[in-house]
C-alpha cells in the first residue's frame, strides 16, 4: 500500500496435486492485483480493482484470467457498479479439453434508504451479458444475458 489510495499485491504458489481427480497434475499459480479507492467531496467515493491470474499446469497448459471492476458512490443514496471478467478454461466442456475463452460483463445500481441509525435498506438492479466461444454455444444457449433485482439490508 504505497499511498492511501493505492494497494497492490502479487502472489505465487507451487501446488502439488490440487485436484483429487487428477493427482499427478501439479500447478504453479501467479496472481497480481491493483486496487484504487478515493473519497469524493460530498461524502461519496470511487473504487476500482484490476486483477490478473495465471495457472501453469504440469501437463503444459497455461490458463489466464482477467478482472476489472469499479464502483462509484456519488452520495449516500446511490452506488453504480460495473465488472468485466474473462478467463481461459478447459473445464467447461470435457475436463481438460481444449482451452476456451469466456467472459462476462455486469452493470448495476443500488439505491439506499437509511431506515434507522444502524440500518440501511438498498434496492438494486444488475444486468449481465455472457460471451462464449462458438464451440460452447450449443451447451450454453449462445451468449446468454440476464438480470436480477435484489434487496439488501446493511446493519452496523
mmCIF file of C-alpha atoms in Angstrom:
data_model
loop_
_atom_site.group_PDB
_atom_site.id
_atom_site.type_symbol
_atom_site.label_atom_id
_atom_site.label_comp_id
_atom_site.label_asym_id
_atom_site.label_seq_id
_atom_site.Cartn_x
_atom_site.Cartn_y
_atom_site.Cartn_z
ATOM 1 C CA UNK A 1 0.000 0.000 0.000
ATOM 2 C CA UNK A 2 2.299 2.788 -1.210
ATOM 3 C CA UNK A 3 -0.304 5.559 -0.828
ATOM 4 C CA UNK A 4 -3.624 5.942 0.996
ATOM 5 C CA UNK A 5 -5.432 5.421 -2.346
ATOM 6 C CA UNK A 6 -3.484 2.533 -3.914
ATOM 7 C CA UNK A 7 -2.892 -1.058 -2.855
ATOM 8 C CA UNK A 8 -1.042 -3.765 -4.807
ATOM 9 C CA UNK A 9 -0.452 -7.489 -4.366
ATOM 10 C CA UNK A 10 1.475 -10.184 -6.193
ATOM 11 C CA UNK A 11 1.409 -13.840 -5.209
ATOM 12 C CA UNK A 12 2.899 -17.113 -6.419
ATOM 13 C CA UNK A 13 2.199 -20.695 -5.414
ATOM 14 C CA UNK A 14 3.613 -24.086 -6.398
ATOM 15 C CA UNK A 15 0.880 -26.610 -5.622
ATOM 16 C CA UNK A 16 1.295 -30.375 -5.738
ATOM 17 C CA UNK A 17 -1.784 -32.354 -6.777
ATOM 18 C CA UNK A 18 -4.504 -29.698 -6.213
ATOM 19 C CA UNK A 19 -7.197 -31.777 -7.968
ATOM 20 C CA UNK A 20 -8.254 -35.081 -6.402
ATOM 21 C CA UNK A 21 -9.427 -36.429 -9.783
ATOM 22 C CA UNK A 22 -6.011 -35.688 -11.346
ATOM 23 C CA UNK A 23 -3.481 -36.446 -8.580
ATOM 24 C CA UNK A 24 -0.489 -36.454 -10.959
ATOM 25 C CA UNK A 25 -1.110 -32.855 -12.135
ATOM 26 C CA UNK A 26 0.735 -30.082 -10.304
ATOM 27 C CA UNK A 27 0.197 -26.329 -10.762
ATOM 28 C CA UNK A 28 2.048 -23.060 -10.456
ATOM 29 C CA UNK A 29 -0.237 -20.093 -9.901
ATOM 30 C CA UNK A 30 0.545 -16.377 -10.150
ATOM 31 C CA UNK A 31 -1.794 -13.508 -9.373
ATOM 32 C CA UNK A 32 -1.444 -9.730 -9.293
ATOM 33 C CA UNK A 33 -3.936 -7.019 -8.459
ATOM 34 C CA UNK A 34 -4.179 -3.275 -8.031
ATOM 35 C CA UNK A 35 -6.880 -1.520 -6.023
ATOM 36 C CA UNK A 36 -7.665 2.189 -6.081
ATOM 37 C CA UNK A 37 -10.097 3.966 -3.762
ATOM 38 C CA UNK A 38 -10.701 7.656 -3.146
ATOM 39 C CA UNK A 39 -13.131 9.683 -1.079
ATOM 40 C CA UNK A 40 -15.021 12.356 -3.011
ATOM 41 C CA UNK A 41 -16.183 15.707 -1.762
ATOM 42 C CA UNK A 42 -19.743 15.476 -0.508
ATOM 43 C CA UNK A 43 -19.228 12.098 1.174
ATOM 44 C CA UNK A 44 -19.071 9.895 -1.903
ATOM 45 C CA UNK A 45 -16.291 7.618 -3.113
ATOM 46 C CA UNK A 46 -14.937 5.819 -6.146
ATOM 47 C CA UNK A 47 -13.113 2.467 -6.160
ATOM 48 C CA UNK A 48 -11.618 0.220 -8.830
ATOM 49 C CA UNK A 49 -9.870 -3.161 -8.892
ATOM 50 C CA UNK A 50 -7.795 -4.707 -11.658
ATOM 51 C CA UNK A 51 -6.606 -8.307 -11.310
ATOM 52 C CA UNK A 52 -4.767 -10.938 -13.348
ATOM 53 C CA UNK A 53 -4.107 -14.606 -12.640
ATOM 54 C CA UNK A 54 -2.284 -17.392 -14.450
ATOM 55 C CA UNK A 55 -2.284 -21.138 -13.850
ATOM 56 C CA UNK A 56 0.526 -23.239 -15.363
ATOM 57 C CA UNK A 57 -0.209 -26.939 -15.121
ATOM 58 C CA UNK A 58 2.423 -29.669 -15.215
ATOM 59 C CA UNK A 59 0.801 -31.004 -18.406
ATOM 60 C CA UNK A 60 1.964 -27.808 -20.188
ATOM 61 C CA UNK A 61 -1.378 -25.978 -20.252
ATOM 62 C CA UNK A 62 -1.296 -22.270 -19.328
ATOM 63 C CA UNK A 63 -4.586 -20.524 -18.456
ATOM 64 C CA UNK A 64 -5.130 -16.783 -17.825
ATOM 65 C CA UNK A 65 -7.876 -14.812 -16.095
ATOM 66 C CA UNK A 66 -8.571 -11.059 -16.026
ATOM 67 C CA UNK A 67 -10.870 -8.913 -13.912
ATOM 68 C CA UNK A 68 -11.741 -5.215 -13.823
ATOM 69 C CA UNK A 69 -14.409 -3.788 -11.576
ATOM 70 C CA UNK A 70 -15.387 -0.348 -10.391
ATOM 71 C CA UNK A 71 -17.938 1.278 -8.121
ATOM 72 C CA UNK A 72 -18.967 4.910 -7.921
ATOM 73 C CA UNK A 73 -20.949 6.264 -4.996
ATOM 74 C CA UNK A 74 -21.598 9.950 -5.580
ATOM 75 C CA UNK A 75 -23.617 10.282 -2.353
ATOM 76 C CA UNK A 76 -25.184 8.200 0.426
ATOM 77 C CA UNK A 77 -28.175 7.286 -1.753
ATOM 78 C CA UNK A 78 -26.699 5.764 -4.931
ATOM 79 C CA UNK A 79 -23.985 3.297 -5.935
ATOM 80 C CA UNK A 80 -23.231 2.435 -9.565
ATOM 81 C CA UNK A 81 -21.037 -0.566 -10.329
ATOM 82 C CA UNK A 82 -19.522 -2.454 -13.239
ATOM 83 C CA UNK A 83 -17.492 -5.642 -13.550
ATOM 84 C CA UNK A 84 -15.823 -7.314 -16.505
ATOM 85 C CA UNK A 85 -14.097 -10.672 -16.306
ATOM 86 C CA UNK A 86 -12.545 -13.028 -18.813
ATOM 87 C CA UNK A 87 -10.999 -16.467 -18.318
ATOM 88 C CA UNK A 88 -9.364 -19.205 -20.287
ATOM 89 C CA UNK A 89 -10.611 -22.573 -19.083
ATOM 90 C CA UNK A 90 -10.589 -26.163 -20.226
ATOM 91 C CA UNK A 91 -13.244 -27.361 -17.765
ATOM 92 C CA UNK A 92 -16.486 -26.192 -19.412
ATOM 93 C CA UNK A 93 -16.723 -28.978 -21.994
ATOM 94 C CA UNK A 94 -14.834 -32.186 -21.378
ATOM 95 C CA UNK A 95 -12.445 -31.926 -18.404
ATOM 96 C CA UNK A 96 -9.011 -30.937 -19.676
ATOM 97 C CA UNK A 97 -10.418 -30.449 -23.172
ATOM 98 C CA UNK A 98 -9.369 -27.545 -25.395
ATOM 99 C CA UNK A 99 -8.971 -24.189 -23.637
ATOM 100 C CA UNK A 100 -11.859 -21.810 -24.294
ATOM 101 C CA UNK A 101 -12.231 -18.084 -23.591
ATOM 102 C CA UNK A 102 -15.373 -16.998 -21.763
ATOM 103 C CA UNK A 103 -16.284 -13.560 -20.455
ATOM 104 C CA UNK A 104 -18.985 -11.721 -18.531
ATOM 105 C CA UNK A 105 -19.898 -8.044 -18.227
ATOM 106 C CA UNK A 106 -22.101 -6.827 -15.362
ATOM 107 C CA UNK A 107 -23.600 -3.364 -14.837
ATOM 108 C CA UNK A 108 -25.747 -2.326 -11.919
ATOM 109 C CA UNK A 109 -27.036 0.257 -9.498
ATOM 110 C CA UNK A 110 -28.241 0.297 -5.888
ATOM 111 C CA UNK A 111 -30.482 2.909 -4.265
ATOM 112 C CA UNK A 112 -30.111 3.063 -0.455
ATOM 113 C CA UNK A 113 -32.514 4.380 2.180
ATOM 114 C CA UNK A 114 -31.457 4.837 5.807
ATOM 115 C CA UNK A 115 -34.224 3.367 7.978
ATOM 116 C CA UNK A 116 -32.517 3.861 11.347
ATOM 117 C CA UNK A 117 -29.196 4.988 12.786
ATOM 118 C CA UNK A 118 -27.767 1.490 12.248
ATOM 119 C CA UNK A 119 -29.721 0.115 9.281
ATOM 120 C CA UNK A 120 -29.840 0.853 5.550
ATOM 121 C CA UNK A 121 -32.091 -0.870 3.023
ATOM 122 C CA UNK A 122 -30.990 -0.930 -0.589
ATOM 123 C CA UNK A 123 -32.843 -1.901 -3.749
ATOM 124 C CA UNK A 124 -30.717 -2.765 -6.739
ATOM 125 C CA UNK A 125 -30.654 -3.968 -10.299
ATOM 126 C CA UNK A 126 -27.868 -5.757 -12.157
ATOM 127 C CA UNK A 127 -27.687 -6.824 -15.772
ATOM 128 C CA UNK A 128 -25.190 -9.286 -17.224
ATOM 129 C CA UNK A 129 -24.034 -10.314 -20.654
ATOM 130 C CA UNK A 130 -22.047 -13.533 -21.102
ATOM 131 C CA UNK A 131 -19.743 -14.220 -24.015
ATOM 132 C CA UNK A 132 -18.957 -17.813 -25.025
ATOM 133 C CA UNK A 133 -16.989 -19.233 -27.948
ATOM 134 C CA UNK A 134 -18.820 -20.868 -30.855
ATOM 135 C CA UNK A 135 -17.809 -24.344 -29.665
ATOM 136 C CA UNK A 136 -19.693 -23.876 -26.370
ATOM 137 C CA UNK A 137 -22.771 -22.045 -27.691
ATOM 138 C CA UNK A 138 -24.915 -25.220 -28.085
ATOM 139 C CA UNK A 139 -24.287 -26.197 -24.442
ATOM 140 C CA UNK A 140 -24.805 -22.676 -23.064
ATOM 141 C CA UNK A 141 -27.538 -21.391 -25.376
ATOM 142 C CA UNK A 142 -25.410 -18.859 -27.235
ATOM 143 C CA UNK A 143 -24.288 -15.702 -25.480
ATOM 144 C CA UNK A 144 -26.901 -15.507 -22.700
ATOM 145 C CA UNK A 145 -27.869 -12.271 -20.997
ATOM 146 C CA UNK A 146 -29.755 -11.837 -17.787
ATOM 147 C CA UNK A 147 -30.679 -9.554 -14.976
ATOM 148 C CA UNK A 148 -31.742 -9.543 -11.389
ATOM 149 C CA UNK A 149 -33.378 -7.250 -8.879
ATOM 150 C CA UNK A 150 -32.406 -7.505 -5.233
ATOM 151 C CA UNK A 151 -32.972 -6.049 -1.787
ATOM 152 C CA UNK A 152 -30.101 -5.581 0.647
ATOM 153 C CA UNK A 153 -30.117 -4.847 4.383
ATOM 154 C CA UNK A 154 -26.939 -3.397 5.925
ATOM 155 C CA UNK A 155 -26.706 -3.331 9.696
ATOM 156 C CA UNK A 156 -23.908 -1.614 11.543
#
